[in-house]
């Protein structure tokens, strides 16, 4: 099967390479040398990309495996050439048949080389294909049968419209779980007020006075969902912590399944959206595209999982070791390792109020996810730089040749100005991306606190003492 894919890539690649050479010569009037160099370079890049992602599904380092690939191709070409020359010299055979015979050693060498040398590490599919966690949860023997102390962390930003209802539903859930003997009576809901400017904090304070299940902490200013969530996760105690949004979009009944998952021995239980019917077409489409992009870039995240999950004390202690400032929890938590499982649920509409995640914030989170976890953009630049250098080398050779050995060298404006534009454009692009990463290093080295807790509800402080 791999070999078949490899052959298909080879065929596609041949067509693409020939197509480029043809187009370069007849539409853009490049010389044969330049056209061939372009065609072969593009062919090599395409075949590398397809073989890496599709044929072998490798997660080898991009740059290193590309250089191994070039090495294998160089050896294969030499073998191909030697074979053709040998056949041509020793047998009375048509040159085309000799060339066709030469394809055999070429294919064998590139295939074996790719298989055993270039793409050595095959992608682990463990995390991207959902394990049958629900089944696990049901069939696994319970490892923990006593009640656990559960804390629920809820980041809130201007959520006055939903908080009373959220509190009602979460308290009812906790009562139900206490009655079933799954959680202890001192389990709690922790609201993290993320610097709201409406009545959210007042509400939290008054709810904390009247409801034993409610406690709250308030950040000194708006730090964004991820930081608010982290503040909650790292501040609360308890044997297991569930994080959930304030707006009741996530199915609360799933929390019981998460606890079952924990009792069955899983340190992290991810809530995964089974369907996205309630999302707009745009949100749905952009989310799917984003998950695929992340996967292509080698970032491990759980497909269709937002920050609705249960974490064990152990997992949270491990999370504390990550002190990066650019935070993308969805990417970090799979990095923690530990045994995990998934529970599926349908996501509903926001109970009240409007989304606190406008397009701008969504984009920022998406970008965070890519630049915090993938250095592929940098590798891409390296590849691009490599290709451009190769092309300009070809062009230079050609120009010199025309200038020195022929009479048709007309000092051309286009051939001078075009490369200048082209190359300075590429350089600018490279600088931009490098700057992007530099900015990250900059913020990391400053080691600023990620959040500052201004105050907590009285009940919370009493608990601490
Ligand atoms: N949130 C937050 N700080 C922010 C923005 C959002 O704490 O700066 C909280 C918000 O109160 C909610 C959760 O993050 O509990 C998710 O936000 P929302 O439901 O608005 O996002 P959506 O579901 O539309 O993606
Ligand atoms: Mg929401």
mmCIF file with all atom_site columns, N, CA, C and O in Angstrom, residues 215-246:
data_model
loop_
_atom_site.group_PDB
_atom_site.id
_atom_site.type_symbol
_atom_site.label_atom_id
_atom_site.label_alt_id
_atom_site.label_comp_id
_atom_site.label_asym_id
_atom_site.label_entity_id
_atom_site.label_seq_id
_atom_site.pdbx_PDB_ins_code
_atom_site.Cartn_x
_atom_site.Cartn_y
_atom_site.Cartn_z
_atom_site.occupancy
_atom_site.B_iso_or_equiv
_atom_site.pdbx_formal_charge
_atom_site.auth_seq_id
_atom_site.auth_comp_id
_atom_site.auth_asym_id
_atom_site.auth_atom_id
_atom_site.pdbx_PDB_model_num
ATOM 1   N N  . UNK A 1 215 ? -17.717 29.694 45.314 1.00 0.00 ? 215 UNK A N  1
ATOM 2   C CA . UNK A 1 215 ? -16.624 30.557 45.742 1.00 0.00 ? 215 UNK A CA 1
ATOM 3   C C  . UNK A 1 215 ? -16.123 31.298 44.516 1.00 0.00 ? 215 UNK A C  1
ATOM 4   O O  . UNK A 1 215 ? -16.461 30.935 43.391 1.00 0.00 ? 215 UNK A O  1
ATOM 5   N N  . UNK A 1 216 ? -15.317 32.338 44.736 1.00 0.00 ? 216 UNK A N  1
ATOM 6   C CA . UNK A 1 216 ? -14.879 33.087 43.561 1.00 0.00 ? 216 UNK A CA 1
ATOM 7   C C  . UNK A 1 216 ? -13.520 33.718 43.755 1.00 0.00 ? 216 UNK A C  1
ATOM 8   O O  . UNK A 1 216 ? -13.099 33.990 44.872 1.00 0.00 ? 216 UNK A O  1
ATOM 9   N N  . UNK A 1 217 ? -12.828 33.927 42.677 1.00 0.00 ? 217 UNK A N  1
ATOM 10  C CA . UNK A 1 217 ? -11.626 34.752 42.707 1.00 0.00 ? 217 UNK A CA 1
ATOM 11  C C  . UNK A 1 217 ? -11.742 35.780 41.583 1.00 0.00 ? 217 UNK A C  1
ATOM 12  O O  . UNK A 1 217 ? -12.429 35.538 40.595 1.00 0.00 ? 217 UNK A O  1
ATOM 13  N N  . UNK A 1 218 ? -11.087 36.889 41.813 1.00 0.00 ? 218 UNK A N  1
ATOM 14  C CA . UNK A 1 218 ? -11.224 37.976 40.850 1.00 0.00 ? 218 UNK A CA 1
ATOM 15  C C  . UNK A 1 218 ? -9.842  38.373 40.361 1.00 0.00 ? 218 UNK A C  1
ATOM 16  O O  . UNK A 1 218 ? -8.961  38.656 41.160 1.00 0.00 ? 218 UNK A O  1
ATOM 17  N N  . UNK A 1 219 ? -9.651  38.383 39.073 1.00 0.00 ? 219 UNK A N  1
ATOM 18  C CA . UNK A 1 219 ? -8.378  38.848 38.535 1.00 0.00 ? 219 UNK A CA 1
ATOM 19  C C  . UNK A 1 219 ? -8.385  40.367 38.512 1.00 0.00 ? 219 UNK A C  1
ATOM 20  O O  . UNK A 1 219 ? -9.439  40.990 38.386 1.00 0.00 ? 219 UNK A O  1
ATOM 21  N N  . UNK A 1 220 ? -7.194  40.952 38.609 1.00 0.00 ? 220 UNK A N  1
ATOM 22  C CA . UNK A 1 220 ? -7.125  42.395 38.739 1.00 0.00 ? 220 UNK A CA 1
ATOM 23  C C  . UNK A 1 220 ? -7.528  43.121 37.465 1.00 0.00 ? 220 UNK A C  1
ATOM 24  O O  . UNK A 1 220 ? -7.839  44.299 37.483 1.00 0.00 ? 220 UNK A O  1
ATOM 25  N N  . UNK A 1 221 ? -7.479  42.398 36.337 1.00 0.00 ? 221 UNK A N  1
ATOM 26  C CA . UNK A 1 221 ? -7.956  43.007 35.083 1.00 0.00 ? 221 UNK A CA 1
ATOM 27  C C  . UNK A 1 221 ? -8.223  41.887 34.080 1.00 0.00 ? 221 UNK A C  1
ATOM 28  O O  . UNK A 1 221 ? -7.925  40.725 34.347 1.00 0.00 ? 221 UNK A O  1
ATOM 29  N N  . UNK A 1 222 ? -8.770  42.241 32.953 1.00 0.00 ? 222 UNK A N  1
ATOM 30  C CA . UNK A 1 222 ? -9.073  41.220 31.954 1.00 0.00 ? 222 UNK A CA 1
ATOM 31  C C  . UNK A 1 222 ? -7.789  40.655 31.362 1.00 0.00 ? 222 UNK A C  1
ATOM 32  O O  . UNK A 1 222 ? -6.948  41.391 30.849 1.00 0.00 ? 222 UNK A O  1
ATOM 33  N N  . UNK A 1 223 ? -7.612  39.337 31.517 1.00 0.00 ? 223 UNK A N  1
ATOM 34  C CA . UNK A 1 223 ? -6.404  38.712 31.007 1.00 0.00 ? 223 UNK A CA 1
ATOM 35  C C  . UNK A 1 223 ? -6.710  37.705 29.907 1.00 0.00 ? 223 UNK A C  1
ATOM 36  O O  . UNK A 1 223 ? -5.824  37.014 29.437 1.00 0.00 ? 223 UNK A O  1
ATOM 37  N N  . UNK A 1 224 ? -7.973  37.576 29.556 1.00 0.00 ? 224 UNK A N  1
ATOM 38  C CA . UNK A 1 224 ? -8.345  36.623 28.509 1.00 0.00 ? 224 UNK A CA 1
ATOM 39  C C  . UNK A 1 224 ? -8.696  35.267 29.089 1.00 0.00 ? 224 UNK A C  1
ATOM 40  O O  . UNK A 1 224 ? -8.228  34.885 30.163 1.00 0.00 ? 224 UNK A O  1
ATOM 41  N N  . UNK A 1 225 ? -9.523  34.563 28.342 1.00 0.00 ? 225 UNK A N  1
ATOM 42  C CA . UNK A 1 225 ? -10.064 33.278 28.774 1.00 0.00 ? 225 UNK A CA 1
ATOM 43  C C  . UNK A 1 225 ? -8.992  32.301 29.258 1.00 0.00 ? 225 UNK A C  1
ATOM 44  O O  . UNK A 1 225 ? -9.097  31.721 30.340 1.00 0.00 ? 225 UNK A O  1
ATOM 45  N N  . UNK A 1 226 ? -7.925  32.124 28.450 1.00 0.00 ? 226 UNK A N  1
ATOM 46  C CA . UNK A 1 226 ? -6.906  31.119 28.790 1.00 0.00 ? 226 UNK A CA 1
ATOM 47  C C  . UNK A 1 226 ? -6.228  31.423 30.126 1.00 0.00 ? 226 UNK A C  1
ATOM 48  O O  . UNK A 1 226 ? -6.010  30.530 30.936 1.00 0.00 ? 226 UNK A O  1
ATOM 49  N N  . UNK A 1 227 ? -5.911  32.682 30.351 1.00 0.00 ? 227 UNK A N  1
ATOM 50  C CA . UNK A 1 227 ? -5.247  33.043 31.604 1.00 0.00 ? 227 UNK A CA 1
ATOM 51  C C  . UNK A 1 227 ? -6.191  32.937 32.792 1.00 0.00 ? 227 UNK A C  1
ATOM 52  O O  . UNK A 1 227 ? -5.790  32.528 33.880 1.00 0.00 ? 227 UNK A O  1
ATOM 53  N N  . UNK A 1 228 ? -7.462  33.310 32.570 1.00 0.00 ? 228 UNK A N  1
ATOM 54  C CA . UNK A 1 228 ? -8.438  33.209 33.654 1.00 0.00 ? 228 UNK A CA 1
ATOM 55  C C  . UNK A 1 228 ? -8.594  31.746 34.058 1.00 0.00 ? 228 UNK A C  1
ATOM 56  O O  . UNK A 1 228 ? -8.624  31.396 35.246 1.00 0.00 ? 228 UNK A O  1
ATOM 57  N N  . UNK A 1 229 ? -8.662  30.903 33.045 1.00 0.00 ? 229 UNK A N  1
ATOM 58  C CA . UNK A 1 229 ? -8.817  29.478 33.286 1.00 0.00 ? 229 UNK A CA 1
ATOM 59  C C  . UNK A 1 229 ? -7.620  28.945 34.062 1.00 0.00 ? 229 UNK A C  1
ATOM 60  O O  . UNK A 1 229 ? -7.760  28.218 35.051 1.00 0.00 ? 229 UNK A O  1
ATOM 61  N N  . UNK A 1 230 ? -6.434  29.341 33.636 1.00 0.00 ? 230 UNK A N  1
ATOM 62  C CA . UNK A 1 230 ? -5.214  28.888 34.297 1.00 0.00 ? 230 UNK A CA 1
ATOM 63  C C  . UNK A 1 230 ? -5.186  29.365 35.751 1.00 0.00 ? 230 UNK A C  1
ATOM 64  O O  . UNK A 1 230 ? -4.839  28.607 36.655 1.00 0.00 ? 230 UNK A O  1
ATOM 65  N N  . UNK A 1 231 ? -5.602  30.627 35.952 1.00 0.00 ? 231 UNK A N  1
ATOM 66  C CA . UNK A 1 231 ? -5.634  31.152 37.318 1.00 0.00 ? 231 UNK A CA 1
ATOM 67  C C  . UNK A 1 231 ? -6.486  30.239 38.187 1.00 0.00 ? 231 UNK A C  1
ATOM 68  O O  . UNK A 1 231 ? -6.102  29.878 39.303 1.00 0.00 ? 231 UNK A O  1
ATOM 69  N N  . UNK A 1 232 ? -7.641  29.850 37.670 1.00 0.00 ? 232 UNK A N  1
ATOM 70  C CA . UNK A 1 232 ? -8.533  28.967 38.421 1.00 0.00 ? 232 UNK A CA 1
ATOM 71  C C  . UNK A 1 232 ? -7.887  27.608 38.665 1.00 0.00 ? 232 UNK A C  1
ATOM 72  O O  . UNK A 1 232 ? -7.832  27.122 39.797 1.00 0.00 ? 232 UNK A O  1
ATOM 73  N N  . UNK A 1 233 ? -7.363  27.011 37.608 1.00 0.00 ? 233 UNK A N  1
ATOM 74  C CA . UNK A 1 233 ? -6.817  25.656 37.711 1.00 0.00 ? 233 UNK A CA 1
ATOM 75  C C  . UNK A 1 233 ? -5.677  25.599 38.724 1.00 0.00 ? 233 UNK A C  1
ATOM 76  O O  . UNK A 1 233 ? -5.554  24.644 39.488 1.00 0.00 ? 233 UNK A O  1
ATOM 77  N N  . UNK A 1 234 ? -4.833  26.632 38.716 1.00 0.00 ? 234 UNK A N  1
ATOM 78  C CA . UNK A 1 234 ? -3.656  26.591 39.577 1.00 0.00 ? 234 UNK A CA 1
ATOM 79  C C  . UNK A 1 234 ? -3.947  27.053 40.997 1.00 0.00 ? 234 UNK A C  1
ATOM 80  O O  . UNK A 1 234 ? -3.147  26.862 41.892 1.00 0.00 ? 234 UNK A O  1
ATOM 81  N N  . UNK A 1 235 ? -5.112  27.674 41.198 1.00 0.00 ? 235 UNK A N  1
ATOM 82  C CA . UNK A 1 235 ? -5.408  28.200 42.529 1.00 0.00 ? 235 UNK A CA 1
ATOM 83  C C  . UNK A 1 235 ? -6.246  27.239 43.353 1.00 0.00 ? 235 UNK A C  1
ATOM 84  O O  . UNK A 1 235 ? -6.022  27.088 44.547 1.00 0.00 ? 235 UNK A O  1
ATOM 85  N N  . UNK A 1 236 ? -7.217  26.599 42.728 1.00 0.00 ? 236 UNK A N  1
ATOM 86  C CA . UNK A 1 236 ? -8.126  25.777 43.523 1.00 0.00 ? 236 UNK A CA 1
ATOM 87  C C  . UNK A 1 236 ? -7.440  24.487 43.941 1.00 0.00 ? 236 UNK A C  1
ATOM 88  O O  . UNK A 1 236 ? -6.469  24.049 43.342 1.00 0.00 ? 236 UNK A O  1
ATOM 89  N N  . UNK A 1 237 ? -7.995  23.910 45.015 1.00 0.00 ? 237 UNK A N  1
ATOM 90  C CA . UNK A 1 237 ? -7.473  22.619 45.441 1.00 0.00 ? 237 UNK A CA 1
ATOM 91  C C  . UNK A 1 237 ? -8.429  21.542 44.973 1.00 0.00 ? 237 UNK A C  1
ATOM 92  O O  . UNK A 1 237 ? -9.190  21.772 44.048 1.00 0.00 ? 237 UNK A O  1
ATOM 93  N N  . UNK A 1 238 ? -8.432  20.423 45.650 1.00 0.00 ? 238 UNK A N  1
ATOM 94  C CA . UNK A 1 238 ? -9.355  19.365 45.262 1.00 0.00 ? 238 UNK A CA 1
ATOM 95  C C  . UNK A 1 238 ? -8.633  18.287 44.486 1.00 0.00 ? 238 UNK A C  1
ATOM 96  O O  . UNK A 1 238 ? -7.600  18.519 43.875 1.00 0.00 ? 238 UNK A O  1
ATOM 97  N N  . UNK A 1 239 ? -9.240  17.108 44.543 1.00 0.00 ? 239 UNK A N  1
ATOM 98  C CA . UNK A 1 239 ? -8.605  15.939 43.937 1.00 0.00 ? 239 UNK A CA 1
ATOM 99  C C  . UNK A 1 239 ? -8.734  15.966 42.423 1.00 0.00 ? 239 UNK A C  1
ATOM 100 O O  . UNK A 1 239 ? -7.853  15.519 41.694 1.00 0.00 ? 239 UNK A O  1
ATOM 101 N N  . UNK A 1 240 ? -9.858  16.505 41.945 1.00 0.00 ? 240 UNK A N  1
ATOM 102 C CA . UNK A 1 240 ? -10.056 16.609 40.501 1.00 0.00 ? 240 UNK A CA 1
ATOM 103 C C  . UNK A 1 240 ? -10.683 17.963 40.212 1.00 0.00 ? 240 UNK A C  1
ATOM 104 O O  . UNK A 1 240 ? -11.454 18.475 41.019 1.00 0.00 ? 240 UNK A O  1
ATOM 105 N N  . UNK A 1 241 ? -10.314 18.551 39.083 1.00 0.00 ? 241 UNK A N  1
ATOM 106 C CA . UNK A 1 241 ? -10.851 19.859 38.725 1.00 0.00 ? 241 UNK A CA 1
ATOM 107 C C  . UNK A 1 241 ? -11.448 19.794 37.326 1.00 0.00 ? 241 UNK A C  1
ATOM 108 O O  . UNK A 1 241 ? -10.807 19.311 36.394 1.00 0.00 ? 241 UNK A O  1
ATOM 109 N N  . UNK A 1 242 ? -12.701 20.255 37.232 1.00 0.00 ? 242 UNK A N  1
ATOM 110 C CA . UNK A 1 242 ? -13.341 20.323 35.924 1.00 0.00 ? 242 UNK A CA 1
ATOM 111 C C  . UNK A 1 242 ? -13.358 21.786 35.499 1.00 0.00 ? 242 UNK A C  1
ATOM 112 O O  . UNK A 1 242 ? -13.663 22.661 36.305 1.00 0.00 ? 242 UNK A O  1
ATOM 113 N N  . UNK A 1 243 ? -13.015 22.077 34.242 1.00 0.00 ? 243 UNK A N  1
ATOM 114 C CA . UNK A 1 243 ? -13.141 23.449 33.766 1.00 0.00 ? 243 UNK A CA 1
ATOM 115 C C  . UNK A 1 243 ? -14.271 23.505 32.743 1.00 0.00 ? 243 UNK A C  1
ATOM 116 O O  . UNK A 1 243 ? -14.436 22.591 31.937 1.00 0.00 ? 243 UNK A O  1
ATOM 117 N N  . UNK A 1 244 ? -15.043 24.571 32.838 1.00 0.00 ? 244 UNK A N  1
ATOM 118 C CA . UNK A 1 244 ? -16.209 24.685 31.948 1.00 0.00 ? 244 UNK A CA 1
ATOM 119 C C  . UNK A 1 244 ? -16.509 26.169 31.734 1.00 0.00 ? 244 UNK A C  1
ATOM 120 O O  . UNK A 1 244 ? -16.196 26.999 32.595 1.00 0.00 ? 244 UNK A O  1
ATOM 121 N N  . UNK A 1 245 ? -17.092 26.502 30.584 1.00 0.00 ? 245 UNK A N  1
ATOM 122 C CA . UNK A 1 245 ? -17.459 27.894 30.319 1.00 0.00 ? 245 UNK A CA 1
ATOM 123 C C  . UNK A 1 245 ? -18.694 28.272 31.133 1.00 0.00 ? 245 UNK A C  1
ATOM 124 O O  . UNK A 1 245 ? -19.478 27.414 31.523 1.00 0.00 ? 245 UNK A O  1
ATOM 125 N N  . UNK A 1 246 ? -18.867 29.574 31.319 1.00 0.00 ? 246 UNK A N  1
ATOM 126 C CA . UNK A 1 246 ? -19.976 30.032 32.148 1.00 0.00 ? 246 UNK A CA 1
ATOM 127 C C  . UNK A 1 246 ? -21.318 29.976 31.426 1.00 0.00 ? 246 UNK A C  1
ATOM 128 O O  . UNK A 1 246 ? -22.368 30.009 32.044 1.00 0.00 ? 246 UNK A O  1
#
